[in-house]
């Protein structure tokens, strides 16, 4: 792989993260809400007695550096964030720092996200391609097209529907959580099965919501590929139907789909937040939900930062993989 | 069958031992109620080791005819024939599996302009190997795989092209890759659809020379489609002239050039520019327009092909 291509992609990755961190800093300063006022309000609401409230506010302001000039705040924010990975302290779980709060949730989110996104991508594209292929049995085609409109249903409705159907009316799957409460934490087979069992419904609601999009867009991509001369030439060469389907049609039609995947990742992540809330799945989305409820600004910042980094990282990986999929895309600069 | 069709069928009757014989092939596009005929009652045959030149202007039905022989017409095309046989195989009756096996082992195709015909995401080698893999097995497969580089050398390509992707090859190289693929399994018949029309004059000559020597080497028959009469004169043994979906004249190359009988053929040959009688382009273009009108008019009554001399047929009033 060409080093300059790699370097260019890495630089744009870093710049993306720096710019979004800066935007996040500006946006949080623009909100009329004062986190400390919010904290005091919460304390007052729970009946805590606040003596010398004004002094307390001033103390907190000093402690969190909010009395510093905005530029100093920005620089210390950026250096904490980038150099030390320090997102500050959680206001709700003070004095717990933000990072461990999020870090504990990342494996759940990442696992659910990766498995369901990849499964939806592969299955959706394959089904979409099969739906357009002449030798596909007709009943299968009808089933595929019946699946497609499901993607018009928003994530959260779909999740609620599945929850009601498969956890309440027919209690096949658990209502929520990522594992049976009080179970052992070891990585035994029973435990893994328990985790998978819990992940089926949230996973399914993400997969179903994404599937239709891939089915329909793959159908469009296949329609274009079917007009290509290499497909006719492959038929003229008497190649087997299955080979023409996989190696000639699907392989070429999936190229624009990979680009679409890169563009779609952000949507997938934000959709997953809602799914996690509905299934009380202990992922980053659930953490975000709790942070929003408690106005835990630093945790919110941390979660948003996590989303930005993961989307940027996924895009970077797709950028690096794409030239391997399409040899016409050059690694050399100017063309890449 | 009308009397005219019957006459046409008997006039150009296929001989035993023909590689390809076609009687009254009819192809139309569109719905049953709004069918546009593309090929009308085409009757001809190709003998063993023969090069049959198929000439006609754009839209005259040449490519549709070749796709009909390959049985690769699009779904909206409607194809019928009283007879269409490759050797002793009935192409009209063959099912998809039989057709798949027959394509390339007995009948191969060189596409018009090879720009988009190779899979852009596969190296050339893989496209050779999958062609071999889907038609052979065991010792025969290994034997043909071992022959790839020899076949490439026969069309003046270095083995290095095998490890390249199609976009890394020039148009002429791609065309030669297609020729190498077409002769790889040593078919009985090669259909070459304007194999050089996308190339410049120098590459055209090289590619045609490699094509005809490669064809001779494996002893295949060939249908060579093109509208370049000069190229046809060099390569074809017999020539069939198509106009508006019909053959208007079929005959030995020499007879077609020396004594063209149908007005369209006469004008086609008259339109070949000569360095000795230099006419300006305007004059050629004017005559081209005239010939279009004249030929349309003269071709209007659906005259059957009649034998005007030994093996020379023309759709004219005698």
XYZ file of C-alpha atoms in Angstrom:
654
model
C 0.000 0.000 0.000
C 1.230 3.427 -0.888
C 2.518 5.286 2.170
C 1.298 8.695 0.998
C -2.253 7.437 0.572
C -2.162 5.997 4.085
C -0.731 9.222 5.455
C -3.362 11.371 3.745
C -6.163 9.252 5.133
C -4.643 9.313 8.628
C -4.275 13.094 8.534
C -7.887 13.556 7.462
C -8.926 11.184 10.258
C -7.100 13.248 12.884
C -8.393 16.546 11.474
C -11.968 15.240 11.574
C -11.616 14.420 15.244
C -9.955 17.729 16.144
C -12.602 19.745 14.327
C -15.461 17.847 15.927
C -13.897 18.148 19.378
C -13.675 21.917 18.823
C -17.278 22.095 17.604
C -18.374 20.201 20.667
C -16.523 22.650 22.901
C -18.171 25.623 21.202
C -21.638 24.076 21.243
C -21.573 23.243 24.937
C -20.453 26.794 25.744
C -23.345 28.137 23.664
C -26.053 26.301 25.568
C -27.885 28.567 28.020
C -27.816 25.809 30.638
C -25.224 26.061 33.362
C -24.145 22.573 34.467
C -23.462 23.761 38.010
C -26.816 25.474 38.323
C -28.345 22.251 37.050
C -26.428 20.258 39.657
C -27.518 22.596 42.436
C -31.069 22.442 41.178
C -30.947 18.668 41.308
C -29.551 18.724 44.806
C -32.279 21.123 45.890
C -34.902 18.913 44.316
C -33.718 15.889 46.278
C -34.023 17.932 49.423
C -30.353 18.571 50.023
C -29.782 21.690 52.031
C -27.522 24.156 50.293
C -25.817 26.636 52.507
C -23.977 29.496 50.917
C -25.087 28.527 47.398
C -23.320 31.423 45.723
C -19.953 30.497 47.274
C -20.493 26.914 46.280
C -21.121 27.916 42.675
C -17.994 30.037 42.649
C -16.007 27.163 44.110
C -17.271 24.745 41.554
C -16.614 27.230 38.762
C -13.037 27.529 39.924
C -12.653 23.812 40.359
C -13.886 23.064 36.825
C -11.903 25.959 35.406
C -15.009 27.790 34.258
C -13.671 31.129 35.561
C -10.749 31.015 33.131
C -10.773 32.939 29.839
C -12.472 30.953 27.046
C -9.195 30.407 25.133
C -7.477 28.909 28.169
C -10.509 26.708 28.727
C -10.330 25.571 25.118
C -6.631 24.769 25.230
C -6.842 22.831 28.461
C -9.949 21.029 27.141
C -8.161 20.013 23.962
C -4.934 18.992 25.667
C -6.827 16.957 28.259
C -8.854 15.317 25.549
C -6.195 14.571 23.004
C -3.038 14.114 25.055
C -4.431 12.331 28.084
C -7.792 11.008 26.876
C -9.254 12.848 29.845
C -12.910 13.742 29.426
C -13.229 15.097 32.960
C -15.456 13.855 35.735
C -18.959 12.537 35.627
C -21.219 14.964 37.415
C -23.762 12.300 38.225
C -21.271 9.772 39.578
C -18.772 12.341 40.890
C -15.879 11.738 41.529
C -15.834 8.953 38.903
C -14.036 10.111 35.724
C -15.969 9.963 32.440
C -13.713 7.471 30.680
C -14.391 4.350 32.794
C -18.139 5.095 32.693
C -18.043 5.017 28.890
C -15.358 2.359 28.552
C -17.500 -0.168 30.421
C -20.280 0.368 27.866
C -18.159 0.298 24.701
C -17.772 -3.500 24.323
C -21.562 -3.952 24.449
C -22.216 -1.241 21.911
C -19.404 -2.279 19.605
C -20.364 -5.927 19.692
C -24.024 -5.266 18.952
C -23.194 -2.627 16.359
C -20.589 -4.619 14.430
C -22.521 -7.872 14.316
C -25.847 -6.317 13.344
C -24.397 -3.826 10.836
C -22.282 -6.432 9.068
C -25.087 -8.988 9.127
C -27.579 -6.460 7.718
C -25.090 -5.378 5.049
C -24.243 -8.878 3.872
C -27.765 -10.284 4.085
C -29.435 -7.185 2.627
C -27.091 -6.989 -0.327
C -27.313 -10.690 -1.047
C -31.111 -10.660 -0.865
C -31.310 -7.510 -2.987
C -29.082 -9.122 -5.603
C -31.077 -12.360 -5.546
C -34.301 -10.409 -6.003
C -33.080 -9.121 -9.361
C -31.471 -12.337 -10.590
C -33.516 -14.154 -13.251
C -32.811 -17.659 -11.936
C -34.002 -16.861 -8.406
C -37.188 -18.808 -7.585
C -40.202 -16.522 -7.776
C -41.511 -17.120 -4.200
C -38.143 -16.090 -2.758
C -38.320 -12.840 -4.713
C -41.725 -12.055 -3.244
C -40.423 -12.679 0.278
C -37.505 -10.328 -0.339
C -39.723 -7.536 -1.599
C -42.071 -8.061 1.332
C -39.104 -7.483 3.670
C -38.040 -4.237 2.036
C -40.774 -1.875 3.351
C -39.909 -2.843 6.943
C -37.027 -0.374 6.706
C -39.553 2.453 6.412
C -40.492 1.797 10.049
C -38.280 3.843 12.386
C -35.845 1.978 14.641
C -37.648 2.695 17.867
C -41.093 1.649 16.612
C -39.612 -1.550 15.231
C -37.822 -2.184 18.517
C -41.012 -1.618 20.513
C -42.927 -3.872 18.128
C -40.396 -6.684 18.490
C -40.275 -6.186 22.224
C -44.034 -6.433 22.520
C -44.280 -9.399 20.176
C -41.310 -11.568 21.172
C -40.760 -10.620 24.796
C -44.230 -9.799 26.092
C -46.825 -11.764 24.104
C -44.522 -14.667 23.236
C -41.759 -14.402 25.839
C -39.070 -16.072 23.748
C -36.480 -13.418 24.468
C -35.699 -11.335 27.568
C -37.227 -7.868 27.870
C -33.936 -6.091 28.321
C -30.394 -6.047 29.593
C -27.317 -7.655 28.134
C -27.138 -10.699 30.426
C -29.106 -12.382 33.164
C -28.778 -10.306 36.320
C -26.694 -11.935 39.022
C -25.187 -14.480 36.624
C -21.493 -15.278 36.764
C -19.108 -13.086 34.783
C -16.955 -15.891 33.368
C -16.661 -16.532 29.651
C -18.228 -19.987 29.734
C -20.395 -21.286 26.902
C -23.587 -20.874 28.933
C -22.697 -17.269 29.611
C -21.963 -16.529 25.946
C -25.278 -18.093 24.952
C -26.970 -15.937 27.571
C -25.361 -12.818 26.081
C -26.393 -13.827 22.538
C -29.921 -14.554 23.775
C -30.132 -11.036 25.174
C -28.680 -9.482 22.038
C -31.113 -11.082 19.580
C -33.985 -8.600 19.905
C -31.934 -5.379 19.891
C -29.817 -6.864 17.081
C -32.883 -7.903 15.116
C -34.466 -4.466 15.348
C -31.282 -2.880 13.971
C -30.947 -5.525 11.245
C -34.582 -5.251 10.139
C -34.390 -1.476 10.074
C -31.281 -1.564 7.880
C -32.096 -4.582 5.721
C -34.662 -2.929 3.473
C -32.316 -0.101 2.597
C -29.639 -2.538 1.467
C -32.147 -4.684 -0.429
C -33.508 -1.726 -2.373
C -30.203 -0.006 -3.058
C -28.593 -3.288 -4.119
C -31.458 -3.815 -6.513
C -30.564 -0.476 -8.113
C -26.861 -1.312 -8.213
C -27.610 -4.686 -9.796
C -29.832 -3.082 -12.429
C -26.846 -0.994 -13.510
C -24.450 -3.940 -13.492
C -26.871 -6.107 -15.462
C -26.496 -3.741 -18.401
C -22.697 -4.024 -18.371
C -21.020 -5.825 -21.235
C -18.864 -7.930 -18.920
C -22.003 -9.695 -17.751
C -23.097 -10.481 -21.303
C -19.535 -11.577 -22.131
C -19.471 -13.847 -19.074
C -22.691 -15.473 -20.306
C -21.271 -15.800 -23.808
C -18.279 -17.613 -22.272
C -20.717 -20.153 -20.841
C -19.693 -19.531 -17.233
C -21.816 -21.117 -14.541
C -24.745 -19.019 -13.353
C -23.588 -19.021 -9.739
C -20.145 -17.739 -10.711
C -21.603 -14.978 -12.877
C -23.890 -14.005 -10.011
C -21.251 -13.851 -7.283
C -18.017 -12.948 -9.046
C -19.335 -10.755 -11.834
C -22.645 -9.220 -10.765
C -22.625 -9.049 -6.944
C -18.918 -8.306 -6.746
C -19.249 -5.245 -8.961
C -22.615 -4.086 -7.664
C -21.337 -4.166 -4.084
C -18.722 -1.452 -4.773
C -21.106 1.518 -4.485
C -22.729 -0.278 -1.545
C -19.480 -0.144 0.431
C -19.366 3.612 -0.131
C -22.968 3.849 1.025
C -22.031 1.879 4.142
C -19.346 4.427 5.004
C -21.846 7.253 4.604
C -24.507 5.435 6.579
C -22.491 4.585 9.688
C -23.441 7.763 11.536
C -27.132 7.035 11.034
C -26.652 3.487 12.267
C -24.896 4.639 15.440
C -27.552 7.212 16.310
C -30.289 4.688 15.609
C -28.599 2.252 17.916
C -28.770 4.745 20.780
C -32.571 4.532 20.685
C -32.523 0.749 20.451
C -30.247 0.504 23.481
C -32.550 2.756 25.488
C -35.619 0.679 24.643
C -33.945 -2.613 25.548
C -32.021 -1.055 28.502
C -28.947 -2.477 26.846
C -25.917 -1.324 28.854
C -24.161 0.210 25.848
C -22.987 3.713 25.115
C -26.470 4.752 24.014
C -27.878 3.831 27.383
C -25.102 5.739 29.112
C -25.951 8.738 26.934
C -29.606 8.468 27.878
C -28.796 8.461 31.575
C -26.377 11.327 31.117
C -29.034 13.380 29.337
C -31.515 12.715 32.137
C -29.036 13.864 34.772
C -27.553 16.688 32.668
C -24.186 14.952 32.997
C -22.467 17.212 30.453
C -19.041 15.666 30.533
C -20.407 12.198 29.979
C -22.507 13.523 27.082
C -19.365 15.052 25.621
C -17.544 11.770 26.079
C -20.275 9.751 24.379
C -20.531 12.147 21.451
C -16.757 12.020 21.144
C -16.906 8.226 21.148
C -19.506 8.267 18.373
C -17.416 10.691 16.316
C -14.230 8.666 16.775
C -15.909 5.376 15.938
C -17.580 6.734 12.795
C -14.322 8.388 11.697
C -12.432 5.168 12.409
C -14.913 3.048 10.468
C -14.701 5.481 7.552
C -10.912 5.319 7.716
C -10.986 1.533 7.613
C -13.409 1.538 4.660
C -11.197 4.105 2.904
C -8.205 1.840 3.306
C -10.096 -1.293 2.288
C -11.890 0.197 -0.738
C -8.885 0.216 -3.097
C -8.478 -3.493 -2.362
C -12.072 -4.036 -3.524
C -11.842 -1.848 -6.611
C -8.437 -2.019 -8.294
C -9.370 0.997 -10.431
C -9.106 3.241 -7.371
C -5.456 4.070 -7.093
C -3.566 4.549 -3.858
C -1.399 7.114 -5.569
C -2.253 10.700 -4.770
C -4.155 12.759 -7.293
C -6.350 9.818 -8.141
C -7.211 8.479 -4.754
C -44.349 -20.223 -44.991
C -44.850 -17.994 -47.999
C -43.691 -18.889 -51.456
C -40.939 -16.322 -51.259
C -39.652 -17.747 -47.995
C -39.784 -21.233 -49.409
C -37.795 -20.111 -52.370
C -35.224 -18.414 -50.166
C -34.888 -21.534 -48.079
C -34.219 -23.774 -51.035
C -32.049 -21.262 -52.851
C -29.400 -21.041 -50.134
C -29.991 -24.539 -48.843
C -27.464 -25.711 -46.262
C -24.971 -28.370 -47.222
C -24.167 -31.378 -45.099
C -21.090 -30.689 -42.979
C -21.802 -26.975 -42.552
C -20.661 -25.688 -39.171
C -23.634 -23.380 -38.936
C -26.863 -23.480 -40.892
C -29.715 -21.072 -40.443
C -33.065 -20.966 -42.215
C -35.550 -18.136 -41.908
C -34.305 -16.663 -38.685
C -36.674 -13.937 -37.524
C -35.979 -11.626 -34.606
C -38.167 -8.751 -33.460
C -38.072 -6.454 -30.465
C -40.944 -5.175 -28.400
C -44.348 -6.538 -27.533
C -46.371 -8.875 -29.718
C -48.635 -6.012 -30.788
C -45.862 -3.529 -31.415
C -43.034 -5.674 -32.695
C -40.160 -4.048 -34.542
C -38.458 -6.586 -36.792
C -34.659 -6.556 -36.537
C -33.813 -9.669 -38.540
C -36.192 -10.832 -41.279
C -35.952 -14.343 -42.697
C -32.193 -14.643 -42.557
C -31.007 -17.778 -44.318
C -27.347 -18.623 -44.644
C -24.727 -21.156 -43.687
C -21.066 -21.202 -42.757
C -18.852 -24.024 -43.996
C -15.981 -25.637 -42.158
C -12.865 -23.437 -41.979
C -14.706 -20.628 -43.754
C -14.713 -16.922 -42.941
C -18.155 -15.485 -43.572
C -18.189 -11.694 -43.728
C -21.403 -10.084 -42.527
C -21.724 -6.544 -43.824
C -24.358 -3.923 -43.281
C -24.889 -0.432 -41.960
C -25.696 0.330 -38.308
C -29.136 -0.961 -37.470
C -29.200 -3.478 -40.297
C -29.462 -6.375 -37.862
C -25.889 -7.731 -37.854
C -25.386 -7.669 -34.097
C -28.904 -8.925 -33.435
C -28.183 -11.813 -35.792
C -24.983 -12.700 -33.937
C -26.684 -12.473 -30.551
C -29.452 -14.711 -31.880
C -26.894 -17.354 -32.859
C -25.353 -17.118 -29.384
C -28.916 -17.264 -27.967
C -28.068 -14.215 -25.874
C -30.800 -11.879 -27.057
C -32.363 -9.648 -24.393
C -35.645 -10.761 -22.857
C -37.748 -8.356 -24.906
C -36.509 -9.880 -28.166
C -38.614 -12.495 -29.887
C -36.686 -15.060 -31.899
C -37.925 -17.772 -34.255
C -36.200 -19.907 -36.856
C -37.162 -22.814 -39.074
C -33.724 -24.134 -38.546
C -30.664 -23.001 -36.595
C -28.056 -25.673 -36.134
C -24.480 -25.618 -34.957
C -23.076 -28.815 -36.464
C -25.697 -31.373 -35.508
C -27.012 -29.430 -32.486
C -30.345 -27.662 -32.743
C -29.680 -24.263 -31.185
C -33.368 -23.389 -30.974
C -34.213 -26.533 -28.994
C -31.188 -26.485 -26.663
C -31.971 -25.773 -23.011
C -30.027 -23.371 -20.785
C -27.638 -26.041 -19.478
C -26.871 -27.339 -22.961
C -26.380 -23.793 -24.237
C -24.036 -22.951 -21.397
C -21.821 -25.921 -22.183
C -21.922 -25.261 -25.891
C -20.921 -21.613 -25.537
C -17.181 -21.225 -25.790
C -16.365 -24.922 -26.232
C -18.067 -24.971 -29.639
C -19.092 -21.385 -30.226
C -17.127 -18.360 -29.103
C -17.528 -14.656 -29.526
C -15.305 -11.632 -29.925
C -17.220 -8.561 -28.801
C -17.500 -5.254 -30.564
C -15.039 -3.019 -28.752
C -13.643 -4.840 -25.765
C -13.746 -1.816 -23.463
C -16.171 -3.071 -20.861
C -16.293 -6.781 -21.502
C -13.674 -7.892 -18.990
C -14.640 -7.886 -15.328
C -12.956 -4.731 -13.965
C -12.277 -6.208 -10.534
C -10.652 -9.451 -11.673
C -7.145 -9.971 -12.971
C -6.911 -11.226 -16.548
C -5.569 -14.573 -15.326
C -8.660 -15.244 -13.216
C -10.885 -14.562 -16.222
C -8.957 -17.142 -18.234
C -9.053 -19.632 -15.381
C -12.793 -19.323 -14.708
C -13.534 -19.795 -18.401
C -11.488 -22.991 -18.335
C -12.824 -24.151 -14.973
C -16.473 -24.010 -16.047
C -15.901 -26.127 -19.160
C -13.249 -28.689 -18.352
C -12.040 -30.920 -15.580
C -9.125 -33.073 -14.569
C -6.272 -33.589 -16.997
C -7.904 -31.556 -19.754
C -8.236 -28.572 -17.428
C -4.563 -28.725 -16.504
C -3.588 -29.105 -20.143
C -5.514 -25.981 -21.219
C -4.326 -24.022 -18.184
C -0.789 -24.844 -19.210
C -1.534 -23.514 -22.680
C -2.688 -20.026 -21.663
C 0.706 -18.394 -22.134
C 1.172 -20.031 -25.538
C -2.223 -18.768 -26.673
C -1.322 -15.291 -25.417
C 1.983 -15.408 -27.277
C -0.023 -16.289 -30.388
C -1.797 -12.928 -30.148
C 1.437 -11.057 -29.311
C 0.785 -10.585 -25.612
C 3.368 -11.098 -22.897
C 2.446 -13.398 -19.977
C 2.679 -10.331 -17.696
C -0.797 -9.202 -18.815
C -2.226 -12.144 -16.883
C -1.413 -10.404 -13.610
C -2.906 -7.090 -14.677
C -6.370 -5.701 -14.282
C -8.369 -4.803 -17.422
C -8.033 -1.043 -16.812
C -4.263 -1.405 -16.977
C -4.408 -2.658 -20.582
C -4.768 -0.614 -23.773
C -7.759 -1.088 -26.073
C -5.704 -3.142 -28.521
C -4.351 -5.354 -25.731
C -7.851 -5.958 -24.389
C -9.046 -6.855 -27.873
C -6.203 -9.343 -28.152
C -7.064 -10.770 -24.736
C -10.573 -11.337 -26.107
C -9.187 -13.040 -29.196
C -7.000 -15.268 -27.020
C -10.051 -16.138 -24.898
C -12.103 -16.873 -28.025
C -9.606 -19.405 -29.390
C -8.604 -20.873 -26.003
C -11.054 -23.779 -26.070
C -10.694 -24.264 -29.840
C -14.341 -23.808 -30.839
C -15.883 -24.760 -34.167
C -17.221 -21.282 -34.814
C -16.085 -17.824 -33.758
C -18.438 -14.866 -34.087
C -16.407 -11.677 -34.298
C -18.611 -8.594 -33.957
C -16.637 -5.738 -35.507
C -13.528 -6.912 -33.676
C -11.477 -3.882 -34.697
C -13.964 -1.036 -34.941
C -12.801 0.526 -31.667
C -9.139 0.533 -32.644
C -6.892 2.878 -34.587
C -5.768 1.870 -38.055
C -2.384 0.470 -37.002
C -3.790 -1.650 -34.168
C -6.634 -2.698 -36.455
C -4.224 -4.273 -38.878
C -2.228 -6.041 -36.130
C -5.320 -7.344 -34.393
C -6.846 -8.612 -37.634
C -3.647 -10.383 -38.590
C -3.427 -12.094 -35.207
C -7.102 -12.981 -35.381
C -6.894 -14.593 -38.780
C -3.697 -16.507 -38.057
C -5.058 -17.707 -34.711
C -8.266 -18.811 -36.418
C -6.347 -20.691 -39.078
C -4.255 -22.430 -36.435
C -7.266 -23.997 -34.725
C -9.209 -24.468 -37.974
C -12.321 -22.703 -36.732
C -14.955 -21.130 -38.943
C -15.707 -17.497 -38.376
C -18.501 -15.012 -38.887
C -16.857 -11.625 -39.155
C -19.217 -8.723 -38.741
C -18.179 -5.307 -39.949
C -19.029 -2.477 -42.270
C -15.503 -1.945 -43.483
C -15.582 -3.426 -46.995
C -11.801 -3.163 -47.390
C -11.203 -5.308 -44.306
C -13.813 -7.816 -45.435
C -12.137 -8.072 -48.835
C -8.903 -9.164 -47.147
C -10.322 -11.757 -44.780
C -13.673 -13.125 -45.854
C -14.201 -16.131 -48.113
C -17.848 -15.256 -48.614
C -19.775 -12.125 -47.835
C -23.388 -11.588 -46.866
C -24.824 -8.076 -47.182
C -27.624 -7.152 -44.787
C -29.986 -4.289 -45.243
C -32.965 -3.466 -43.019
C -32.816 -6.858 -41.342
C -32.593 -8.921 -44.534
C -29.845 -10.430 -46.611
C -29.869 -8.621 -49.930
C -26.860 -10.420 -51.369
C -24.696 -13.395 -50.436
C -21.780 -14.654 -52.474
C -18.082 -15.363 -52.732
C -16.012 -12.299 -51.857
C -14.596 -12.047 -55.353
C -18.024 -12.150 -57.006
C -19.420 -9.551 -54.584
C -16.609 -7.128 -55.337
C -16.364 -7.752 -59.058
C -20.028 -8.142 -59.915
C -22.266 -6.800 -57.195
C -25.882 -7.271 -58.258
C -28.045 -5.626 -55.629
C -28.167 -1.804 -55.824
C -27.297 -1.501 -52.123
C -24.187 -3.653 -52.555
C -23.211 -1.684 -55.623
C -23.391 1.564 -53.704
C -21.610 0.078 -50.711
C -18.689 -0.891 -52.899
C -18.873 2.410 -54.743
C -18.473 4.195 -51.415
C -15.025 2.740 -50.746
C -12.722 5.731 -51.129
C -9.900 5.209 -53.560
C -6.606 7.015 -53.677
C -6.744 6.867 -57.479
C -10.112 8.489 -57.953
C -10.130 11.074 -55.228
C -13.491 12.504 -54.513
C -14.021 15.039 -51.850
C -15.876 14.078 -48.730
C -18.914 16.128 -49.738
C -19.310 14.075 -52.890
C -19.038 10.810 -50.931
C -21.536 12.015 -48.362
C -23.988 13.116 -51.067
C -23.744 9.748 -52.744
C -24.151 8.100 -49.359
C -27.441 9.908 -48.831
C -28.586 9.040 -52.331
C -27.745 5.413 -51.849
C -29.721 5.304 -48.630
C -32.813 6.590 -50.443
C -32.217 4.441 -53.481
C -31.507 1.301 -51.522
C -34.547 1.802 -49.316
C -36.670 2.168 -52.369
C -35.153 -0.796 -54.170
C -35.231 -2.941 -51.048
C -38.833 -2.182 -50.342
C -40.443 -5.125 -52.090
C -39.356 -8.157 -50.092
C -37.662 -9.946 -52.912
C -36.286 -13.416 -52.223
C -32.641 -14.237 -52.787
C -32.103 -15.724 -56.252
C -28.996 -17.410 -57.530
C -27.390 -15.061 -60.067
C -24.259 -17.150 -60.609
C -22.698 -20.176 -58.906
C -23.048 -19.621 -55.132
C -23.912 -15.939 -55.622
C -27.392 -14.884 -54.491
C -29.034 -11.488 -54.707
C -32.469 -10.138 -53.825
C -33.215 -8.619 -57.203
C -35.735 -8.929 -60.027
C -34.262 -11.114 -62.705
